[in-house]
Short mmCIF file of C-alpha atoms in Angstrom, two decimals:
data_model
loop_
_atom_site.label_atom_id
_atom_site.label_comp_id
_atom_site.label_asym_id
_atom_site.label_seq_id
_atom_site.Cartn_x
_atom_site.Cartn_y
_atom_site.Cartn_z
CA UNK A 1 0.00 0.00 0.00
CA UNK A 2 0.89 3.65 -0.19
CA UNK A 3 -0.25 6.29 2.26
CA UNK A 4 -0.31 9.75 0.67
CA UNK A 5 -2.82 11.05 3.23
CA UNK A 6 -4.63 9.68 6.29
CA UNK A 7 -5.87 6.46 4.66
CA UNK A 8 -3.73 3.81 2.99
CA UNK A 9 -4.37 3.00 -0.67
CA UNK A 10 -4.11 -0.64 -1.80
CA UNK A 11 -1.60 -0.97 -4.63
CA UNK A 12 0.45 -3.38 -6.67
CA UNK A 13 3.53 -2.79 -8.81
CA UNK A 14 4.16 -4.52 -12.14
CA UNK A 15 7.69 -4.05 -13.46
CA UNK A 16 7.98 -1.03 -11.18
CA UNK A 17 4.80 0.68 -12.37
CA UNK A 18 2.17 1.25 -9.68
CA UNK A 19 -1.51 0.38 -10.03
CA UNK A 20 -3.83 1.75 -7.34
CA UNK A 21 -6.72 -0.55 -6.48
CA UNK A 22 -8.63 1.75 -4.11
CA UNK A 23 -9.44 5.45 -4.04
CA UNK A 24 -8.19 6.26 -0.54
CA UNK A 25 -11.61 7.07 0.91
CA UNK A 26 -11.20 4.09 3.22
CA UNK A 27 -8.00 2.40 4.30
CA UNK A 28 -7.00 -0.71 2.33
CA UNK A 29 -3.88 -2.81 1.89
CA UNK A 30 -2.60 -5.87 0.05
CA UNK A 31 -1.28 -9.12 1.55
CA UNK A 32 -0.71 -11.50 -1.37
CA UNK A 33 -0.73 -11.77 -5.17
CA UNK A 34 -1.10 -14.71 -7.56
CA UNK A 35 -0.99 -14.91 -11.36
CA UNK A 36 -2.69 -17.68 -13.36
CA UNK A 37 -3.31 -17.70 -17.12
CA UNK A 38 -2.37 -14.01 -17.32
CA UNK A 39 -5.03 -13.14 -14.73
CA UNK A 40 -3.73 -11.19 -11.75
CA UNK A 41 -5.41 -12.01 -8.44
CA UNK A 42 -4.69 -9.70 -5.51
CA UNK A 43 -5.71 -10.41 -1.90
CA UNK A 44 -6.17 -7.67 0.65
CA UNK A 45 -8.48 -5.95 3.10
CA UNK A 46 -10.55 -2.81 2.98
CA UNK A 47 -11.71 -1.23 6.22
CA UNK A 48 -15.33 -0.22 6.69
CA UNK A 49 -14.18 3.08 8.15
CA UNK A 50 -10.83 4.68 8.89
CA UNK A 51 -7.98 2.77 10.47
CA UNK A 52 -8.37 4.34 13.89
CA UNK A 53 -11.65 2.77 14.93
CA UNK A 54 -12.60 -0.79 15.81
CA UNK A 55 -15.12 -1.62 13.10
CA UNK A 56 -14.52 -4.85 11.17
CA UNK A 57 -13.15 -4.89 7.64
CA UNK A 58 -13.72 -6.95 4.52
CA UNK A 59 -11.38 -9.40 2.85
CA UNK A 60 -11.28 -8.48 -0.81
CA UNK A 61 -9.93 -10.06 -3.98
CA UNK A 62 -9.15 -7.95 -7.01
CA UNK A 63 -9.06 -9.86 -10.30
CA UNK A 64 -7.39 -7.78 -12.96
CA UNK A 65 -8.19 -4.68 -10.91
CA UNK A 66 -11.89 -5.47 -10.27
CA UNK A 67 -12.60 -5.97 -6.56
CA UNK A 68 -14.96 -8.47 -4.92
CA UNK A 69 -15.81 -8.76 -1.23
CA UNK A 70 -15.04 -12.21 0.17
CA UNK A 71 -16.40 -11.47 3.65
CA UNK A 72 -19.31 -9.32 4.81
CA UNK A 73 -17.49 -7.42 7.56
CA UNK A 74 -19.52 -8.90 10.41
CA UNK A 75 -16.34 -10.35 11.89
CA UNK A 76 -12.71 -9.31 11.59
CA UNK A 77 -11.35 -11.74 9.01
CA UNK A 78 -7.76 -11.64 7.81
CA UNK A 79 -6.58 -13.23 4.57
CA UNK A 80 -2.87 -14.00 4.54
CA UNK A 81 -2.28 -15.90 1.30
CA UNK A 82 -4.11 -16.40 -2.00
CA UNK A 83 -3.69 -19.41 -4.27
CA UNK A 84 -5.50 -19.96 -7.57
CA UNK A 85 -5.89 -23.39 -9.14
CA UNK A 86 -7.78 -23.78 -12.44
CA UNK A 87 -9.75 -20.63 -11.74
CA UNK A 88 -10.73 -21.62 -8.19
CA UNK A 89 -9.65 -18.99 -5.68
CA UNK A 90 -8.36 -20.20 -2.31
CA UNK A 91 -7.53 -17.96 0.65
CA UNK A 92 -6.13 -18.85 4.06
CA UNK A 93 -6.11 -16.71 7.17
CA UNK A 94 -8.11 -16.45 10.34
CA UNK A 95 -11.31 -15.07 11.79
CA UNK A 96 -11.47 -13.01 14.93
CA UNK A 97 -14.73 -12.84 16.84
CA UNK A 98 -15.60 -9.74 18.84
CA UNK A 99 -15.57 -6.12 17.78
CA UNK A 100 -12.26 -4.79 19.03
CA UNK A 101 -9.54 -5.61 16.50
CA UNK A 102 -6.93 -3.97 18.77
CA UNK A 103 -7.10 -6.82 21.30
CA UNK A 104 -3.93 -8.86 21.50
CA UNK A 105 -3.86 -12.63 21.22
CA UNK A 106 -5.25 -14.17 24.38
CA UNK A 107 -7.05 -11.06 25.61
CA UNK A 108 -10.74 -11.36 26.49
CA UNK A 109 -10.93 -15.08 25.75
CA UNK A 110 -10.24 -17.22 22.69
CA UNK A 111 -10.90 -15.25 19.53
CA UNK A 112 -8.86 -16.48 16.58
CA UNK A 113 -9.86 -19.42 14.34
CA UNK A 114 -7.71 -20.65 11.45
CA UNK A 115 -9.83 -20.37 8.32
CA UNK A 116 -9.80 -21.01 4.58
CA UNK A 117 -12.09 -19.70 1.87
CA UNK A 118 -12.72 -21.38 -1.50
CA UNK A 119 -14.44 -19.14 -4.01
CA UNK A 120 -15.80 -17.14 -1.09
CA UNK A 121 -17.13 -20.12 0.89
CA UNK A 122 -15.68 -20.20 4.38
CA UNK A 123 -14.40 -23.27 6.20
CA UNK A 124 -12.97 -23.28 9.71
CA UNK A 125 -9.84 -25.32 10.32
CA UNK A 126 -10.14 -25.13 14.11
CA UNK A 127 -13.06 -25.11 16.56
CA UNK A 128 -12.12 -21.97 18.46
CA UNK A 129 -10.97 -23.76 21.60
CA UNK A 130 -7.44 -22.48 21.00
CA UNK A 131 -6.18 -19.50 19.06
CA UNK A 132 -4.96 -20.64 15.64
CA UNK A 133 -3.72 -18.94 12.49
CA UNK A 134 -3.39 -20.14 8.88
CA UNK A 135 -0.51 -18.37 7.14
CA UNK A 136 0.23 -20.13 3.85
CA UNK A 137 -1.36 -22.64 1.49
CA UNK A 138 -0.77 -24.69 -1.63
CA UNK A 139 -3.25 -26.62 -3.78
CA UNK A 140 -1.99 -29.68 -5.65
CA UNK A 141 -4.30 -31.90 -7.71
CA UNK A 142 -7.28 -30.81 -5.66
CA UNK A 143 -5.60 -31.39 -2.29
CA UNK A 144 -5.52 -28.27 -0.11
CA UNK A 145 -2.45 -27.91 2.10
CA UNK A 146 -2.48 -25.16 4.72
CA UNK A 147 0.16 -24.31 7.31
CA UNK A 148 0.27 -22.08 10.37
CA UNK A 149 0.28 -22.54 14.10
CA UNK A 150 -2.01 -23.15 17.06
CA UNK A 151 -1.54 -21.90 20.62
CA UNK A 152 -2.19 -24.63 23.20
CA UNK A 153 -1.54 -23.89 26.88
CA UNK A 154 0.66 -20.93 25.87
CA UNK A 155 2.75 -23.16 23.57
CA UNK A 156 2.94 -22.38 19.87
CA UNK A 157 2.62 -25.56 17.79
CA UNK A 158 3.41 -25.73 14.05
CA UNK A 159 0.38 -27.10 12.18
CA UNK A 160 -0.40 -28.62 8.81
CA UNK A 161 -3.96 -29.02 7.60
CA UNK A 162 -4.63 -31.35 4.65
CA UNK A 163 -8.10 -30.78 3.23
CA UNK A 164 -9.05 -29.30 6.58
CA UNK A 165 -7.74 -32.12 8.75
CA UNK A 166 -5.06 -30.87 11.14
CA UNK A 167 -1.84 -32.45 12.37
CA UNK A 168 1.00 -31.21 14.55
CA UNK A 169 4.35 -30.98 12.80
CA UNK A 170 6.26 -30.79 16.04
CA UNK A 171 6.01 -32.63 19.34
CA UNK A 172 8.77 -30.47 20.80
CA UNK A 173 8.11 -28.56 24.03
CA UNK A 174 9.55 -25.52 22.23
CA UNK A 175 7.47 -22.98 20.37
CA UNK A 176 7.38 -23.72 16.62
CA UNK A 177 5.99 -21.65 13.76
CA UNK A 178 5.40 -22.28 10.05
CA UNK A 179 5.18 -19.51 7.49
CA UNK A 180 5.28 -21.05 4.01
CA UNK A 181 4.54 -24.28 2.12
CA UNK A 182 5.42 -25.51 -1.36
CA UNK A 183 4.49 -28.85 -2.93
CA UNK A 184 6.82 -30.37 -5.53
CA UNK A 185 6.79 -33.92 -6.90
CA UNK A 186 4.32 -34.93 -4.18
CA UNK A 187 6.66 -33.73 -1.43
CA UNK A 188 5.63 -31.03 1.06
CA UNK A 189 8.27 -28.40 1.83
CA UNK A 190 7.47 -26.16 4.80
CA UNK A 191 9.60 -23.50 6.45
CA UNK A 192 9.45 -21.55 9.69
CA UNK A 193 11.41 -21.65 12.92
CA UNK A 194 11.69 -23.26 16.34
CA UNK A 195 12.54 -21.35 19.52
CA UNK A 196 15.39 -23.37 21.03
CA UNK A 197 17.30 -22.22 24.12
CA UNK A 198 15.95 -18.68 23.66
CA UNK A 199 17.16 -18.55 20.05
CA UNK A 200 15.02 -18.72 16.88
CA UNK A 201 16.37 -21.52 14.66
CA UNK A 202 15.25 -21.49 11.01
CA UNK A 203 13.75 -24.84 10.04
CA UNK A 204 12.66 -26.84 7.02
CA UNK A 205 10.18 -29.70 7.11
CA UNK A 206 10.10 -32.15 4.17
CA UNK A 207 7.06 -34.42 4.41
CA UNK A 208 6.99 -33.74 8.12
CA UNK A 209 10.65 -34.52 8.79
CA UNK A 210 12.37 -31.49 10.32
CA UNK A 211 15.87 -30.20 9.73
CA UNK A 212 17.62 -27.09 11.00
CA UNK A 213 18.66 -24.51 8.42
CA UNK A 214 20.76 -22.51 10.89
CA UNK A 215 23.00 -23.56 13.76
CA UNK A 216 21.24 -21.68 16.56
CA UNK A 217 24.08 -19.26 17.30
CA UNK A 218 21.98 -16.28 16.15
CA UNK A 219 18.28 -15.64 15.73
CA UNK A 220 17.11 -16.77 12.28
CA UNK A 221 13.70 -17.15 10.65
CA UNK A 222 12.73 -18.77 7.33
CA UNK A 223 9.79 -16.97 5.72
CA UNK A 224 9.27 -18.51 2.29
CA UNK A 225 10.19 -21.62 0.29
CA UNK A 226 10.14 -22.48 -3.41
CA UNK A 227 11.34 -25.64 -5.17
CA UNK A 228 12.53 -25.55 -8.79
CA UNK A 229 14.38 -28.27 -10.71
CA UNK A 230 14.84 -30.16 -7.43
CA UNK A 231 16.61 -27.18 -5.86
CA UNK A 232 15.20 -25.81 -2.60
CA UNK A 233 15.16 -22.01 -2.33
CA UNK A 234 14.43 -20.46 1.07
CA UNK A 235 14.47 -16.83 2.13
CA UNK A 236 14.33 -15.17 5.52
CA UNK A 237 16.82 -13.44 7.76
CA UNK A 238 19.45 -14.05 10.41
CA UNK A 239 20.94 -11.69 12.99
CA UNK A 240 24.64 -10.93 12.74
CA UNK A 241 27.14 -10.18 15.50
CA UNK A 242 26.05 -6.52 15.44
CA UNK A 243 22.46 -7.59 16.21
CA UNK A 244 21.34 -6.51 12.73
CA UNK A 245 18.88 -8.55 10.68
CA UNK A 246 20.54 -9.75 7.46
CA UNK A 247 18.27 -10.79 4.59
CA UNK A 248 19.25 -14.32 3.58
CA UNK A 249 18.81 -16.75 0.72
CA UNK A 250 19.46 -20.45 1.25
CA UNK A 251 19.85 -22.70 -1.81
CA UNK A 252 19.89 -26.36 -0.81
CA UNK A 253 20.97 -25.27 2.65
CA UNK A 254 23.86 -23.05 1.52
CA UNK A 255 23.42 -19.50 2.81
CA UNK A 256 23.90 -16.31 0.84
CA UNK A 257 23.62 -12.82 2.31
CA UNK A 258 21.29 -10.54 0.36
CA UNK A 259 22.29 -7.48 2.40
CA UNK A 260 25.55 -6.38 4.02
CA UNK A 261 24.29 -6.23 7.60
CA UNK A 262 24.81 -2.51 8.14
CA UNK A 263 21.03 -1.99 8.25
CA UNK A 264 18.18 -4.28 9.26
CA UNK A 265 16.67 -6.19 6.35
CA UNK A 266 14.39 -9.23 5.96
CA UNK A 267 13.42 -11.31 2.92
CA UNK A 268 9.74 -12.23 3.03
CA UNK A 269 8.95 -14.12 -0.19
CA UNK A 270 10.64 -15.91 -3.09
CA UNK A 271 9.56 -17.04 -6.55
CA UNK A 272 11.72 -18.87 -9.07
CA UNK A 273 11.04 -19.17 -12.80
#
């Protein structure tokens, strides 16, 4: 988004050229983009009023610049990732019950339910007993893979949902998080991190089997994964000895710095073609 005045304007950039998707009368922003058959699908949110109040907002999808409401604004729904498969539009995120979107996780009871939408039809991944969040998804031959985390007794547990059925990816007593999934040759590649001995260790799960990407000497988080020609590309960041975040690229586990570490930087997403 850009924010020329009080309200943010949802926007995308193609080859550096900006396209504004909203008029700025109400705050809006973009979370994810997907291109299929030369159609550009953009996922975001548009607030019912300005950003300062507590009214709910609508998840929206813009297809080639034309916006459609996915939710009705009765609850605060957040869409994190969009995936399009043969024209079917999938979204993962979470729904928050209650009217005050400024509440933090765990305040005023359980409020967050991991959720997916297919062509606007909502399906809960969790029952609301625990706070849970869906962060990334991938659809392969009709199978819907969704990853995120669930908070159980103040412990963060990495989760995978396959067609809505959930499973824990970690039985560790440590907090674990998953941020991205990619499916390649029937294998599931998932990245995130585990909090080990007060240090964030970047992790990769392949078909549920975990491996550390970093050695645990410095905080490190893996944000996105992509597999191409059997090579595994992962981006994220790792702190250096100066306590700066260094944007990182790992190719088959070999690290490459994307920034020089003089300023904080993080890599959030990767695509290979």
